[in-house]
């Protein structure tokens, strides 16, 4: 690839939050960006923001936990933008509850979106990376991978993604492909707003309580996470693989 040729990056869950910030950042770094989310129309604001900043982006509607939709989405990306060699598995949902109240549906939904979704997306994209002899996979884990009350499903999925990442690094390294994981702490998005609502706190109050426990004394912004993803997604990170970077304003236990 010449230095002027643009790479194609895929960001799942890119309609809002961390995914939207990541799509914008990867576009600013010179990638064409496919923004995948459940609803194609919901991807438009991210796509427009990329275009307004002078970049190239495509909105694609797909449920990452559905293999047929994933295959179709990646085919569309290849046809309209080119073969993807950067993949950010960011799509996510919460179905929090204490274990004794957690339904099988809530377990399956969370495992399906985070783990199965990342598996399906990576499987669909890796052949293009192998063909190119180059690839970057970044999986969104979480501080919850270390265990978090009310999140047995989410913690299991986010810890699972770390094992998935390390295995990808071992299997795909010889094709010029790296795989790394970014594990955010508390970041201000609709997801954390939803958690505040569940625990019966105002979002501002919830953020202040979280910030007081964080060494840098503030909560994270989507751009804080996008900055870390952008490093792993860059050509410069070619000797960094199978790593988990906690981006949480301090160390975690
Ligand atoms: P968010 O809820 O704001 O955005 C998630 C996006 O994923 C939404 O646009 C949603 O529609 C999309 N999505 C959900 N299910 C999907 C599916 N099946 N197929 C395609 N898209 C789907 O969340 P966020 O806070 O921006 O989180 C992004 C990622 O970062 C998630 O993986 C989340 O678990 C992780 N994370 C977030 C935080 C935080 O504090 N916000 C902390 C740690 C990890």
PDB file of C-alpha atoms and ligand atoms in Angstrom:
ATOM      1  CA  UNK A   1       0.000   0.000   0.000  1.00  0.00           C
ATOM      2  CA  UNK A   2       1.327   3.444  -0.867  1.00  0.00           C
ATOM      3  CA  UNK A   3       1.476   5.976   1.915  1.00  0.00           C
ATOM      4  CA  UNK A   4      -1.213   8.045   0.205  1.00  0.00           C
ATOM      5  CA  UNK A   5      -3.695   5.185  -0.102  1.00  0.00           C
ATOM      6  CA  UNK A   6      -6.380   5.322   2.569  1.00  0.00           C
ATOM      7  CA  UNK A   7      -7.103   2.312   4.744  1.00  0.00           C
ATOM      8  CA  UNK A   8     -10.672   1.226   5.439  1.00  0.00           C
ATOM      9  CA  UNK A   9     -11.667   1.032   9.102  1.00  0.00           C
ATOM     10  CA  UNK A  10     -14.844  -0.537  10.454  1.00  0.00           C
ATOM     11  CA  UNK A  11     -16.272   0.672  13.768  1.00  0.00           C
ATOM     12  CA  UNK A  12     -19.213  -1.241  15.231  1.00  0.00           C
ATOM     13  CA  UNK A  13     -21.658   0.543  17.504  1.00  0.00           C
ATOM     14  CA  UNK A  14     -20.488   3.742  15.825  1.00  0.00           C
ATOM     15  CA  UNK A  15     -23.775   5.635  15.951  1.00  0.00           C
ATOM     16  CA  UNK A  16     -22.970   7.280  19.271  1.00  0.00           C
ATOM     17  CA  UNK A  17     -20.724   7.344  22.333  1.00  0.00           C
ATOM     18  CA  UNK A  18     -17.256   5.802  22.207  1.00  0.00           C
ATOM     19  CA  UNK A  19     -17.877   4.307  18.751  1.00  0.00           C
ATOM     20  CA  UNK A  20     -18.805   7.680  17.248  1.00  0.00           C
ATOM     21  CA  UNK A  21     -15.734   9.368  18.777  1.00  0.00           C
ATOM     22  CA  UNK A  22     -13.558   6.521  17.495  1.00  0.00           C
ATOM     23  CA  UNK A  23     -14.975   6.753  13.975  1.00  0.00           C
ATOM     24  CA  UNK A  24     -14.252  10.494  13.924  1.00  0.00           C
ATOM     25  CA  UNK A  25     -10.724  10.003  15.231  1.00  0.00           C
ATOM     26  CA  UNK A  26      -9.874   7.202  12.784  1.00  0.00           C
ATOM     27  CA  UNK A  27     -11.176   9.366   9.944  1.00  0.00           C
ATOM     28  CA  UNK A  28      -9.034  12.283  11.165  1.00  0.00           C
ATOM     29  CA  UNK A  29      -6.078   9.884  11.125  1.00  0.00           C
ATOM     30  CA  UNK A  30      -6.688   9.293   7.408  1.00  0.00           C
ATOM     31  CA  UNK A  31      -8.857   6.173   7.315  1.00  0.00           C
ATOM     32  CA  UNK A  32     -12.094   5.775   5.389  1.00  0.00           C
ATOM     33  CA  UNK A  33     -14.605   4.675   8.005  1.00  0.00           C
ATOM     34  CA  UNK A  34     -17.564   2.301   7.893  1.00  0.00           C
ATOM     35  CA  UNK A  35     -19.933   3.077  10.753  1.00  0.00           C
ATOM     36  CA  UNK A  36     -21.943   0.005  11.656  1.00  0.00           C
ATOM     37  CA  UNK A  37     -24.853   0.087  14.087  1.00  0.00           C
ATOM     38  CA  UNK A  38     -28.249  -1.555  14.529  1.00  0.00           C
ATOM     39  CA  UNK A  39     -30.042   1.193  12.640  1.00  0.00           C
ATOM     40  CA  UNK A  40     -28.464   2.634   9.490  1.00  0.00           C
ATOM     41  CA  UNK A  41     -30.287   5.964   9.937  1.00  0.00           C
ATOM     42  CA  UNK A  42     -28.802   6.312  13.437  1.00  0.00           C
ATOM     43  CA  UNK A  43     -25.292   6.129  11.915  1.00  0.00           C
ATOM     44  CA  UNK A  44     -25.917   9.241   9.819  1.00  0.00           C
ATOM     45  CA  UNK A  45     -24.905  11.787  12.455  1.00  0.00           C
ATOM     46  CA  UNK A  46     -21.473  10.142  12.813  1.00  0.00           C
ATOM     47  CA  UNK A  47     -21.094   9.843   9.038  1.00  0.00           C
ATOM     48  CA  UNK A  48     -22.050  13.494   8.583  1.00  0.00           C
ATOM     49  CA  UNK A  49     -19.561  14.580  11.269  1.00  0.00           C
ATOM     50  CA  UNK A  50     -16.791  12.673   9.457  1.00  0.00           C
ATOM     51  CA  UNK A  51     -17.792  14.242   6.138  1.00  0.00           C
ATOM     52  CA  UNK A  52     -17.988  17.726   7.678  1.00  0.00           C
ATOM     53  CA  UNK A  53     -14.388  17.226   8.841  1.00  0.00           C
ATOM     54  CA  UNK A  54     -13.346  16.340   5.281  1.00  0.00           C
ATOM     55  CA  UNK A  55     -13.322  12.552   5.674  1.00  0.00           C
ATOM     56  CA  UNK A  56     -15.025   9.618   3.976  1.00  0.00           C
ATOM     57  CA  UNK A  57     -17.592   7.494   5.816  1.00  0.00           C
ATOM     58  CA  UNK A  58     -20.359   4.994   5.123  1.00  0.00           C
ATOM     59  CA  UNK A  59     -23.380   4.143   7.283  1.00  0.00           C
ATOM     60  CA  UNK A  60     -24.251   0.456   7.491  1.00  0.00           C
ATOM     61  CA  UNK A  61     -27.130  -1.045   9.476  1.00  0.00           C
ATOM     62  CA  UNK A  62     -26.417  -4.466  10.980  1.00  0.00           C
ATOM     63  CA  UNK A  63     -26.847  -6.458  14.161  1.00  0.00           C
ATOM     64  CA  UNK A  64     -23.322  -7.712  14.912  1.00  0.00           C
ATOM     65  CA  UNK A  65     -24.678 -10.821  16.629  1.00  0.00           C
ATOM     66  CA  UNK A  66     -26.363 -12.014  13.394  1.00  0.00           C
ATOM     67  CA  UNK A  67     -23.948 -13.800  11.048  1.00  0.00           C
ATOM     68  CA  UNK A  68     -25.928 -13.143   7.846  1.00  0.00           C
ATOM     69  CA  UNK A  69     -26.179  -9.429   8.642  1.00  0.00           C
ATOM     70  CA  UNK A  70     -22.472  -9.296   9.480  1.00  0.00           C
ATOM     71  CA  UNK A  71     -21.498 -10.981   6.199  1.00  0.00           C
ATOM     72  CA  UNK A  72     -23.756  -8.634   4.222  1.00  0.00           C
ATOM     73  CA  UNK A  73     -22.431  -5.578   6.081  1.00  0.00           C
ATOM     74  CA  UNK A  74     -18.786  -6.439   5.421  1.00  0.00           C
ATOM     75  CA  UNK A  75     -19.552  -7.172   1.750  1.00  0.00           C
ATOM     76  CA  UNK A  76     -21.133  -3.729   1.499  1.00  0.00           C
ATOM     77  CA  UNK A  77     -18.093  -2.121   3.071  1.00  0.00           C
ATOM     78  CA  UNK A  78     -15.819  -3.904   0.593  1.00  0.00           C
ATOM     79  CA  UNK A  79     -17.998  -2.844  -2.365  1.00  0.00           C
ATOM     80  CA  UNK A  80     -18.477   0.793  -1.332  1.00  0.00           C
ATOM     81  CA  UNK A  81     -15.289   1.718   0.548  1.00  0.00           C
ATOM     82  CA  UNK A  82     -12.795  -1.068  -0.085  1.00  0.00           C
ATOM     83  CA  UNK A  83     -11.409  -4.043   1.851  1.00  0.00           C
ATOM     84  CA  UNK A  84     -11.328  -3.346   5.612  1.00  0.00           C
ATOM     85  CA  UNK A  85      -7.966  -3.707   7.350  1.00  0.00           C
ATOM     86  CA  UNK A  86      -8.885  -1.968  10.622  1.00  0.00           C
ATOM     87  CA  UNK A  87     -11.699  -3.297  12.823  1.00  0.00           C
ATOM     88  CA  UNK A  88     -12.914  -1.842  16.100  1.00  0.00           C
ATOM     89  CA  UNK A  89     -15.344  -4.152  17.902  1.00  0.00           C
ATOM     90  CA  UNK A  90     -17.152  -1.586  20.017  1.00  0.00           C
ATOM     91  CA  UNK A  91     -20.890  -2.412  19.818  1.00  0.00           C
ATOM     92  CA  UNK A  92     -22.277  -3.156  23.242  1.00  0.00           C
ATOM     93  CA  UNK A  93     -25.297  -3.389  25.483  1.00  0.00           C
ATOM     94  CA  UNK A  94     -25.983  -3.682  29.195  1.00  0.00           C
ATOM     95  CA  UNK A  95     -28.532  -5.968  30.840  1.00  0.00           C
ATOM     96  CA  UNK A  96     -27.421  -5.482  34.457  1.00  0.00           C
ATOM     97  CA  UNK A  97     -28.917  -7.398  37.349  1.00  0.00           C
ATOM     98  CA  UNK A  98     -27.772  -9.291  40.400  1.00  0.00           C
ATOM     99  CA  UNK A  99     -27.135 -12.935  39.543  1.00  0.00           C
ATOM    100  CA  UNK A 100     -30.257 -14.300  41.281  1.00  0.00           C
ATOM    101  CA  UNK A 101     -32.423 -11.942  39.232  1.00  0.00           C
ATOM    102  CA  UNK A 102     -30.573 -12.264  35.922  1.00  0.00           C
ATOM    103  CA  UNK A 103     -32.658 -13.892  33.192  1.00  0.00           C
ATOM    104  CA  UNK A 104     -31.250 -16.259  30.585  1.00  0.00           C
ATOM    105  CA  UNK A 105     -32.293 -13.710  27.974  1.00  0.00           C
ATOM    106  CA  UNK A 106     -30.225 -10.997  29.661  1.00  0.00           C
ATOM    107  CA  UNK A 107     -27.233 -13.327  29.811  1.00  0.00           C
ATOM    108  CA  UNK A 108     -27.574 -14.353  26.157  1.00  0.00           C
ATOM    109  CA  UNK A 109     -28.124 -10.827  24.828  1.00  0.00           C
ATOM    110  CA  UNK A 110     -24.969  -9.473  26.437  1.00  0.00           C
ATOM    111  CA  UNK A 111     -22.795 -12.453  25.499  1.00  0.00           C
ATOM    112  CA  UNK A 112     -24.183 -12.414  21.958  1.00  0.00           C
ATOM    113  CA  UNK A 113     -23.563  -8.746  21.230  1.00  0.00           C
ATOM    114  CA  UNK A 114     -20.111  -8.424  22.808  1.00  0.00           C
ATOM    115  CA  UNK A 115     -18.544 -11.841  22.297  1.00  0.00           C
ATOM    116  CA  UNK A 116     -20.379 -13.468  19.406  1.00  0.00           C
ATOM    117  CA  UNK A 117     -20.555 -10.081  17.664  1.00  0.00           C
ATOM    118  CA  UNK A 118     -16.802  -9.555  17.951  1.00  0.00           C
ATOM    119  CA  UNK A 119     -16.177 -13.115  16.770  1.00  0.00           C
ATOM    120  CA  UNK A 120     -18.449 -12.747  13.732  1.00  0.00           C
ATOM    121  CA  UNK A 121     -17.108  -9.328  12.754  1.00  0.00           C
ATOM    122  CA  UNK A 122     -13.483 -10.403  13.135  1.00  0.00           C
ATOM    123  CA  UNK A 123     -14.044 -13.602  11.174  1.00  0.00           C
ATOM    124  CA  UNK A 124     -15.693 -11.639   8.362  1.00  0.00           C
ATOM    125  CA  UNK A 125     -12.927  -9.002   8.222  1.00  0.00           C
ATOM    126  CA  UNK A 126      -9.831 -11.131   8.794  1.00  0.00           C
ATOM    127  CA  UNK A 127      -9.746 -12.589   5.295  1.00  0.00           C
ATOM    128  CA  UNK A 128      -9.378  -9.060   3.894  1.00  0.00           C
ATOM    129  CA  UNK A 129      -6.585  -8.353   6.366  1.00  0.00           C
ATOM    130  CA  UNK A 130      -4.818 -11.624   5.504  1.00  0.00           C
ATOM    131  CA  UNK A 131      -5.075 -10.760   1.788  1.00  0.00           C
ATOM    132  CA  UNK A 132      -3.584  -7.331   2.501  1.00  0.00           C
ATOM    133  CA  UNK A 133      -0.870  -8.744   4.777  1.00  0.00           C
ATOM    134  CA  UNK A 134      -1.898  -6.056   7.249  1.00  0.00           C
ATOM    135  CA  UNK A 135      -4.562  -5.671   9.901  1.00  0.00           C
ATOM    136  CA  UNK A 136      -5.496  -4.011  13.160  1.00  0.00           C
ATOM    137  CA  UNK A 137      -8.208  -5.403  15.442  1.00  0.00           C
ATOM    138  CA  UNK A 138      -9.176  -3.470  18.558  1.00  0.00           C
ATOM    139  CA  UNK A 139     -11.713  -4.960  20.959  1.00  0.00           C
ATOM    140  CA  UNK A 140     -13.506  -2.886  23.587  1.00  0.00           C
ATOM    141  CA  UNK A 141     -13.216  -4.606  26.941  1.00  0.00           C
ATOM    142  CA  UNK A 142     -14.004  -2.845  30.224  1.00  0.00           C
ATOM    143  CA  UNK A 143     -12.842  -2.336  33.788  1.00  0.00           C
ATOM    144  CA  UNK A 144     -15.833  -4.599  34.557  1.00  0.00           C
ATOM    145  CA  UNK A 145     -13.749  -7.522  33.220  1.00  0.00           C
ATOM    146  CA  UNK A 146     -12.155  -7.488  36.684  1.00  0.00           C
ATOM    147  CA  UNK A 147     -15.555  -8.135  38.248  1.00  0.00           C
ATOM    148  CA  UNK A 148     -18.455  -5.780  38.931  1.00  0.00           C
ATOM    149  CA  UNK A 149     -21.520  -6.232  41.076  1.00  0.00           C
ATOM    150  CA  UNK A 150     -24.683  -6.574  38.978  1.00  0.00           C
ATOM    151  CA  UNK A 151     -22.774  -7.357  35.802  1.00  0.00           C
ATOM    152  CA  UNK A 152     -22.095 -11.122  35.757  1.00  0.00           C
ATOM    153  CA  UNK A 153     -23.033 -11.246  32.065  1.00  0.00           C
ATOM    154  CA  UNK A 154     -21.130  -8.101  31.044  1.00  0.00           C
ATOM    155  CA  UNK A 155     -18.038  -8.927  33.140  1.00  0.00           C
ATOM    156  CA  UNK A 156     -17.907 -12.417  31.620  1.00  0.00           C
ATOM    157  CA  UNK A 157     -18.208 -10.982  28.108  1.00  0.00           C
ATOM    158  CA  UNK A 158     -15.573  -8.298  28.697  1.00  0.00           C
ATOM    159  CA  UNK A 159     -13.124 -10.776  30.288  1.00  0.00           C
ATOM    160  CA  UNK A 160     -13.875 -13.151  27.416  1.00  0.00           C
ATOM    161  CA  UNK A 161     -12.907 -10.453  24.936  1.00  0.00           C
ATOM    162  CA  UNK A 162      -9.466 -10.251  26.518  1.00  0.00           C
ATOM    163  CA  UNK A 163      -8.888 -13.982  25.897  1.00  0.00           C
ATOM    164  CA  UNK A 164     -10.297 -13.590  22.401  1.00  0.00           C
ATOM    165  CA  UNK A 165      -7.891 -10.694  21.742  1.00  0.00           C
ATOM    166  CA  UNK A 166      -4.831 -12.631  22.890  1.00  0.00           C
ATOM    167  CA  UNK A 167      -5.793 -15.616  20.748  1.00  0.00           C
ATOM    168  CA  UNK A 168      -6.283 -13.419  17.680  1.00  0.00           C
ATOM    169  CA  UNK A 169      -2.845 -11.935  18.308  1.00  0.00           C
ATOM    170  CA  UNK A 170      -1.295 -15.421  18.334  1.00  0.00           C
ATOM    171  CA  UNK A 171      -3.190 -16.777  15.318  1.00  0.00           C
ATOM    172  CA  UNK A 172      -3.018 -13.737  13.057  1.00  0.00           C
ATOM    173  CA  UNK A 173       0.346 -12.185  13.852  1.00  0.00           C
ATOM    174  CA  UNK A 174       2.089 -13.953  11.006  1.00  0.00           C
ATOM    175  CA  UNK A 175      -0.214 -12.182   8.534  1.00  0.00           C
ATOM    176  CA  UNK A 176       0.783  -8.721   9.734  1.00  0.00           C
ATOM    177  CA  UNK A 177      -2.324  -8.458  11.888  1.00  0.00           C
ATOM    178  CA  UNK A 178      -2.285  -7.228  15.480  1.00  0.00           C
ATOM    179  CA  UNK A 179      -5.095  -7.506  18.020  1.00  0.00           C
ATOM    180  CA  UNK A 180      -5.379  -5.445  21.180  1.00  0.00           C
ATOM    181  CA  UNK A 181      -7.985  -4.547  23.723  1.00  0.00           C
ATOM    182  CA  UNK A 182      -8.911  -1.207  25.244  1.00  0.00           C
ATOM    183  CA  UNK A 183     -10.652  -1.486  28.602  1.00  0.00           C
ATOM    184  CA  UNK A 184     -12.334   1.772  29.609  1.00  0.00           C
ATOM    185  CA  UNK A 185     -13.306   2.775  33.107  1.00  0.00           C
ATOM    186  CA  UNK A 186     -16.179   5.224  33.572  1.00  0.00           C
ATOM    187  CA  UNK A 187     -16.958   7.123  30.356  1.00  0.00           C
ATOM    188  CA  UNK A 188     -19.819   9.590  29.909  1.00  0.00           C
ATOM    189  CA  UNK A 189     -22.153   8.046  27.312  1.00  0.00           C
ATOM    190  CA  UNK A 190     -25.756   6.868  27.023  1.00  0.00           C
ATOM    191  CA  UNK A 191     -24.566   3.573  28.513  1.00  0.00           C
ATOM    192  CA  UNK A 192     -23.463   5.118  31.813  1.00  0.00           C
ATOM    193  CA  UNK A 193     -26.563   7.363  31.796  1.00  0.00           C
ATOM    194  CA  UNK A 194     -28.582   4.145  31.678  1.00  0.00           C
ATOM    195  CA  UNK A 195     -26.664   2.785  34.685  1.00  0.00           C
ATOM    196  CA  UNK A 196     -27.316   5.977  36.660  1.00  0.00           C
ATOM    197  CA  UNK A 197     -31.016   5.567  35.948  1.00  0.00           C
ATOM    198  CA  UNK A 198     -30.955   1.923  37.057  1.00  0.00           C
ATOM    199  CA  UNK A 199     -29.380   2.764  40.406  1.00  0.00           C
ATOM    200  CA  UNK A 200     -31.771   5.705  40.869  1.00  0.00           C
ATOM    201  CA  UNK A 201     -29.210   8.535  40.717  1.00  0.00           C
ATOM    202  CA  UNK A 202     -29.161  11.706  38.623  1.00  0.00           C
ATOM    203  CA  UNK A 203     -26.498  11.458  35.918  1.00  0.00           C
ATOM    204  CA  UNK A 204     -24.546  14.497  37.200  1.00  0.00           C
ATOM    205  CA  UNK A 205     -24.519  13.135  40.740  1.00  0.00           C
ATOM    206  CA  UNK A 206     -23.519   9.699  39.433  1.00  0.00           C
ATOM    207  CA  UNK A 207     -20.607  11.207  37.472  1.00  0.00           C
ATOM    208  CA  UNK A 208     -19.426  13.222  40.491  1.00  0.00           C
ATOM    209  CA  UNK A 209     -19.470  10.096  42.657  1.00  0.00           C
ATOM    210  CA  UNK A 210     -17.480   8.180  40.035  1.00  0.00           C
ATOM    211  CA  UNK A 211     -14.963  11.025  39.550  1.00  0.00           C
ATOM    212  CA  UNK A 212     -14.236  11.166  43.278  1.00  0.00           C
ATOM    213  CA  UNK A 213     -12.993   7.544  43.114  1.00  0.00           C
ATOM    214  CA  UNK A 214     -10.773   8.091  40.053  1.00  0.00           C
ATOM    215  CA  UNK A 215      -7.138   9.184  40.611  1.00  0.00           C
ATOM    216  CA  UNK A 216      -7.299  11.946  37.947  1.00  0.00           C
ATOM    217  CA  UNK A 217     -10.543  13.121  39.612  1.00  0.00           C
ATOM    218  CA  UNK A 218     -12.660  13.221  36.509  1.00  0.00           C
ATOM    219  CA  UNK A 219     -14.766  10.844  34.458  1.00  0.00           C
ATOM    220  CA  UNK A 220     -13.730   9.729  30.992  1.00  0.00           C
ATOM    221  CA  UNK A 221     -14.901  11.219  27.722  1.00  0.00           C
ATOM    222  CA  UNK A 222     -15.448   9.153  24.562  1.00  0.00           C
ATOM    223  CA  UNK A 223     -12.418  10.922  23.032  1.00  0.00           C
ATOM    224  CA  UNK A 224     -10.183   9.585  25.841  1.00  0.00           C
ATOM    225  CA  UNK A 225     -10.991   6.075  24.655  1.00  0.00           C
ATOM    226  CA  UNK A 226     -10.785   6.956  20.955  1.00  0.00           C
ATOM    227  CA  UNK A 227      -7.214   8.219  21.546  1.00  0.00           C
ATOM    228  CA  UNK A 228      -6.153   4.826  22.901  1.00  0.00           C
ATOM    229  CA  UNK A 229      -7.970   2.911  20.152  1.00  0.00           C
ATOM    230  CA  UNK A 230      -6.309   5.137  17.547  1.00  0.00           C
ATOM    231  CA  UNK A 231      -2.850   4.115  18.772  1.00  0.00           C
ATOM    232  CA  UNK A 232      -3.568   0.377  18.497  1.00  0.00           C
ATOM    233  CA  UNK A 233      -5.259   0.977  15.113  1.00  0.00           C
ATOM    234  CA  UNK A 234      -2.261   2.840  13.701  1.00  0.00           C
ATOM    235  CA  UNK A 235       0.565   1.438  11.568  1.00  0.00           C
ATOM    236  CA  UNK A 236       2.960   2.565  14.346  1.00  0.00           C
ATOM    237  CA  UNK A 237       1.582  -0.078  16.734  1.00  0.00           C
ATOM    238  CA  UNK A 238       2.769  -3.011  14.616  1.00  0.00           C
ATOM    239  CA  UNK A 239       4.923  -4.521  17.376  1.00  0.00           C
ATOM    240  CA  UNK A 240       2.226  -4.193  20.051  1.00  0.00           C
ATOM    241  CA  UNK A 241      -0.169  -7.137  20.082  1.00  0.00           C
ATOM    242  CA  UNK A 242      -2.293  -9.144  22.500  1.00  0.00           C
ATOM    243  CA  UNK A 243      -2.332  -6.322  25.035  1.00  0.00           C
ATOM    244  CA  UNK A 244      -5.062  -4.970  27.279  1.00  0.00           C
ATOM    245  CA  UNK A 245      -4.866  -1.247  28.016  1.00  0.00           C
ATOM    246  CA  UNK A 246      -7.009  -0.007  30.885  1.00  0.00           C
ATOM    247  CA  UNK A 247      -8.018   3.578  30.190  1.00  0.00           C
ATOM    248  CA  UNK A 248      -9.581   4.557  33.464  1.00  0.00           C
ATOM    249  CA  UNK A 249      -7.861   7.641  34.874  1.00  0.00           C
ATOM    250  CA  UNK A 250      -5.753   5.474  37.153  1.00  0.00           C
ATOM    251  CA  UNK A 251      -4.735   1.896  37.862  1.00  0.00           C
ATOM    252  CA  UNK A 252      -7.332  -0.738  38.653  1.00  0.00           C
ATOM    253  CA  UNK A 253      -7.055  -3.648  41.049  1.00  0.00           C
TER     254      UNK A 253
HETATM  255  P1  LIG B   1     -23.462   3.278  23.924  1.00  0.00           P
HETATM  256  O1  LIG B   1     -24.603   2.528  24.498  1.00  0.00           O
HETATM  257  O2  LIG B   1     -23.476   4.765  23.971  1.00  0.00           O
HETATM  258  O3  LIG B   1     -23.225   2.848  22.395  1.00  0.00           O
HETATM  259  C1  LIG B   1     -23.212   1.502  22.016  1.00  0.00           C
HETATM  260  C2  LIG B   1     -23.634   1.409  20.562  1.00  0.00           C
HETATM  261  O4  LIG B   1     -23.644   0.013  20.192  1.00  0.00           O
HETATM  262  C3  LIG B   1     -25.054   1.951  20.321  1.00  0.00           C
HETATM  263  O5  LIG B   1     -25.058   2.866  19.251  1.00  0.00           O
HETATM  264  C4  LIG B   1     -25.849   0.699  20.012  1.00  0.00           C
HETATM  265  O6  LIG B   1     -26.950   0.898  19.117  1.00  0.00           O
HETATM  266  C5  LIG B   1     -24.786  -0.209  19.395  1.00  0.00           C
HETATM  267  N1  LIG B   1     -25.180  -1.605  19.421  1.00  0.00           N
HETATM  268  C6  LIG B   1     -25.735  -2.297  20.451  1.00  0.00           C
HETATM  269  N2  LIG B   1     -26.015  -3.543  20.082  1.00  0.00           N
HETATM  270  C7  LIG B   1     -25.619  -3.664  18.794  1.00  0.00           C
HETATM  271  C8  LIG B   1     -25.654  -4.736  17.875  1.00  0.00           C
HETATM  272  N3  LIG B   1     -26.165  -5.936  18.196  1.00  0.00           N
HETATM  273  N4  LIG B   1     -25.183  -4.532  16.619  1.00  0.00           N
HETATM  274  C9  LIG B   1     -24.673  -3.310  16.270  1.00  0.00           C
HETATM  275  N5  LIG B   1     -24.616  -2.267  17.110  1.00  0.00           N
HETATM  276  C10 LIG B   1     -25.098  -2.447  18.359  1.00  0.00           C
HETATM  277  O7  LIG B   1     -22.167   2.682  24.646  1.00  0.00           O
HETATM  278  P2  LIG B   1     -20.683   3.253  24.872  1.00  0.00           P
HETATM  279  O8  LIG B   1     -20.604   3.701  26.273  1.00  0.00           O
HETATM  280  O9  LIG B   1     -20.292   4.155  23.773  1.00  0.00           O
HETATM  281  O10 LIG B   1     -19.862   1.889  24.798  1.00  0.00           O
HETATM  282  C11 LIG B   1     -19.108   1.471  23.675  1.00  0.00           C
HETATM  283  C12 LIG B   1     -18.306   0.237  24.070  1.00  0.00           C
HETATM  284  O11 LIG B   1     -17.438   0.573  25.176  1.00  0.00           O
HETATM  285  C13 LIG B   1     -19.159  -0.925  24.545  1.00  0.00           C
HETATM  286  O12 LIG B   1     -18.582  -2.140  24.119  1.00  0.00           O
HETATM  287  C14 LIG B   1     -19.079  -0.801  26.050  1.00  0.00           C
HETATM  288  O13 LIG B   1     -19.338  -2.042  26.668  1.00  0.00           O
HETATM  289  C15 LIG B   1     -17.662  -0.334  26.238  1.00  0.00           C
HETATM  290  N6  LIG B   1     -17.425   0.339  27.510  1.00  0.00           N
HETATM  291  C16 LIG B   1     -18.081   1.489  27.850  1.00  0.00           C
HETATM  292  C17 LIG B   1     -17.814   2.088  29.071  1.00  0.00           C
HETATM  293  C18 LIG B   1     -18.482   3.358  29.523  1.00  0.00           C
HETATM  294  O14 LIG B   1     -18.233   3.797  30.649  1.00  0.00           O
HETATM  295  N7  LIG B   1     -19.306   4.001  28.712  1.00  0.00           N
HETATM  296  C19 LIG B   1     -16.897   1.504  29.961  1.00  0.00           C
HETATM  297  C20 LIG B   1     -16.254   0.335  29.584  1.00  0.00           C
HETATM  298  C21 LIG B   1     -16.514  -0.245  28.347  1.00  0.00           C
END
